[in-house]
Amino acid sequence: MKTVVKILVGVIAAIALGIGGIKLMQKIEHDQMVEIVKSEEVREIVEEQLKYLDNEALSEDGLIKTYEIDDSSIIHSPLGGISFNVFLNSDRKLRVVFELEKDSNTGKIEYSGGGYSSEVKKLVGEINND
């Protein structure tokens, strides 16, 4: 009977260690993605794309005044790369989605796609209708 208990405790401990190891690896991967998204290289990409939406973005004359990266939205994209949300002008309804990937030849991070909420579309419409 004692042998069965020892084996059972050993199996449970092995499973717990396995689950803990997986969770630790996921945390490390997420922390690396956050570090990449907070980098200067990604900041330049985000600001370039915002200026594509609003030529005067991030200036006094622009309708897009500020942006904030939503750390909780940073995920590994199903097709590879990183996906995350950016909120404009401190308004969670003004959401822009970014998809980034690393060029395998140059190692440089590149914008690979994304989209934006209908509220951003209305804001962009205001810009383009002026």
One Martini backbone bead per residue (centre of mass of N, CA, C, O) as a GRO file, in nm:
protein
  130
    1MET     BB    1   0.057   0.063  -0.021
    2LYS     BB    2   0.303   0.257   0.002
    3THR     BB    3   0.388   0.229  -0.294
    4VAL     BB    4   0.137   0.352  -0.424
    5VAL     BB    5   0.163   0.629  -0.290
    6LYS     BB    6   0.444   0.699  -0.402
    7ILE     BB    7   0.364   0.683  -0.698
    8LEU     BB    8   0.135   0.889  -0.690
    9VAL     BB    9   0.309   1.126  -0.591
   10GLY     BB   10   0.509   1.118  -0.827
   11VAL     BB   11   0.304   1.172  -1.054
   12ILE     BB   12   0.192   1.439  -0.946
   13ALA     BB   13   0.464   1.587  -0.941
   14ALA     BB   14   0.524   1.560  -1.245
   15ILE     BB   15   0.276   1.711  -1.343
   16ALA     BB   16   0.328   1.976  -1.192
   17LEU     BB   17   0.602   2.034  -1.325
   18GLY     BB   18   0.500   2.040  -1.615
   19ILE     BB   19   0.297   2.271  -1.583
   20GLY     BB   20   0.498   2.478  -1.468
   21GLY     BB   21   0.686   2.480  -1.716
   22ILE     BB   22   0.481   2.578  -1.922
   23LYS     BB   23   0.404   2.844  -1.781
   24LEU     BB   24   0.689   2.961  -1.782
   25MET     BB   25   0.727   2.966  -2.091
   26GLN     BB   26   0.485   3.153  -2.149
   27LYS     BB   27   0.592   3.393  -1.984
   28ILE     BB   28   0.854   3.434  -2.137
   29GLU     BB   29   0.727   3.481  -2.416
   30HIS     BB   30   0.555   3.727  -2.335
   31ASP     BB   31   0.789   3.907  -2.235
   32GLN     BB   32   0.927   3.918  -2.514
   33MET     BB   33   0.691   4.050  -2.665
   34VAL     BB   34   0.677   4.306  -2.494
   35GLU     BB   35   0.963   4.402  -2.555
   36ILE     BB   36   0.919   4.435  -2.857
   37VAL     BB   37   0.669   4.629  -2.850
   38LYS     BB   38   0.850   4.847  -2.670
   39SER     BB   39   1.021   4.920  -2.895
   40GLU     BB   40   1.153   5.142  -3.115
   41GLU     BB   41   1.081   4.992  -3.377
   42VAL     BB   42   0.773   4.972  -3.313
   43ARG     BB   43   0.713   5.267  -3.266
   44GLU     BB   44   0.771   5.349  -3.560
   45ILE     BB   45   0.553   5.173  -3.689
   46VAL     BB   46   0.308   5.288  -3.546
   47GLU     BB   47   0.347   5.588  -3.628
   48GLU     BB   48   0.340   5.539  -3.933
   49GLN     BB   49   0.049   5.420  -3.942
   50LEU     BB   50  -0.092   5.666  -3.815
   51LYS     BB   51   0.003   5.861  -4.048
   52TYR     BB   52  -0.163   5.714  -4.260
   53LEU     BB   53  -0.440   5.796  -4.132
   54ASP     BB   54  -0.283   6.070  -4.013
   55ASN     BB   55  -0.071   6.308  -4.111
   56GLU     BB   56  -0.109   6.466  -3.809
   57ALA     BB   57  -0.019   6.272  -3.619
   58LEU     BB   58   0.097   6.358  -3.303
   59SER     BB   59  -0.027   6.647  -3.317
   60GLU     BB   60  -0.199   6.936  -3.287
   61ASP     BB   61  -0.353   6.895  -3.579
   62GLY     BB   62  -0.440   6.624  -3.503
   63LEU     BB   63  -0.670   6.369  -3.417
   64ILE     BB   64  -0.422   6.206  -3.341
   65LYS     BB   65  -0.257   6.240  -3.032
   66THR     BB   66  -0.262   5.944  -2.904
   67TYR     BB   67  -0.109   5.638  -2.767
   68GLU     BB   68  -0.181   5.286  -2.660
   69ILE     BB   69  -0.057   4.995  -2.547
   70ASP     BB   70  -0.201   4.675  -2.503
   71ASP     BB   71  -0.061   4.439  -2.311
   72SER     BB   72  -0.306   4.225  -2.292
   73SER     BB   73  -0.306   4.181  -2.628
   74ILE     BB   74  -0.048   4.024  -2.642
   75ILE     BB   75   0.019   3.793  -2.911
   76HIS     BB   76   0.049   3.504  -3.077
   77SER     BB   77   0.022   3.451  -3.391
   78PRO     BB   78  -0.105   3.200  -3.587
   79LEU     BB   79   0.105   3.295  -3.836
   80GLY     BB   80   0.288   3.450  -3.682
   81GLY     BB   81   0.401   3.655  -3.460
   82ILE     BB   82   0.248   3.972  -3.360
   83SER     BB   83  -0.032   4.079  -3.160
   84PHE     BB   84  -0.197   4.410  -3.118
   85ASN     BB   85  -0.322   4.685  -2.936
   86VAL     BB   86  -0.436   5.026  -3.006
   87PHE     BB   87  -0.504   5.327  -2.838
   88LEU     BB   88  -0.679   5.626  -2.894
   89ASN     BB   89  -0.711   5.901  -2.708
   90SER     BB   90  -0.804   5.729  -2.453
   91ASP     BB   91  -0.990   5.529  -2.643
   92ARG     BB   92  -1.124   5.206  -2.660
   93LYS     BB   93  -1.280   5.251  -2.940
   94LEU     BB   94  -0.992   5.336  -3.052
   95ARG     BB   95  -0.890   5.068  -3.248
   96VAL     BB   96  -0.572   4.917  -3.327
   97VAL     BB   97  -0.440   4.658  -3.526
   98PHE     BB   98  -0.139   4.463  -3.494
   99GLU     BB   99   0.095   4.306  -3.722
  100LEU     BB  100   0.396   4.122  -3.663
  101GLU     BB  101   0.718   4.050  -3.823
  102LYS     BB  102   1.006   3.867  -3.899
  103ASP     BB  103   1.257   3.889  -4.107
  104SER     BB  104   1.452   3.622  -4.210
  105ASN     BB  105   1.686   3.788  -4.352
  106THR     BB  106   1.716   4.064  -4.159
  107GLY     BB  107   1.554   4.072  -3.864
  108LYS     BB  108   1.326   4.261  -3.916
  109ILE     BB  109   1.062   4.442  -3.819
  110GLU     BB  110   0.722   4.405  -3.951
  111TYR     BB  111   0.447   4.503  -4.107
  112SER     BB  112   0.155   4.269  -4.180
  113GLY     BB  113  -0.102   4.403  -4.038
  114GLY     BB  114  -0.462   4.477  -3.985
  115GLY     BB  115  -0.674   4.718  -3.806
  116TYR     BB  116  -1.001   4.880  -3.736
  117SER     BB  117  -1.236   5.046  -3.600
  118SER     BB  118  -1.524   5.219  -3.662
  119GLU     BB  119  -1.428   5.470  -3.504
  120VAL     BB  120  -1.177   5.516  -3.676
  121LYS     BB  121  -1.323   5.544  -3.942
  122LYS     BB  122  -1.470   5.802  -3.862
  123LEU     BB  123  -1.215   5.966  -3.809
  124VAL     BB  124  -1.093   5.931  -4.092
  125GLY     BB  125  -1.333   6.055  -4.240
  126GLU     BB  126  -1.290   6.338  -4.127
  127ILE     BB  127  -1.017   6.378  -4.259
  128ASN     BB  128  -1.100   6.306  -4.566
  129ASN     BB  129  -1.346   6.536  -4.572
  130ASP     BB  130  -1.170   6.814  -4.549
   0.00000   0.00000   0.00000
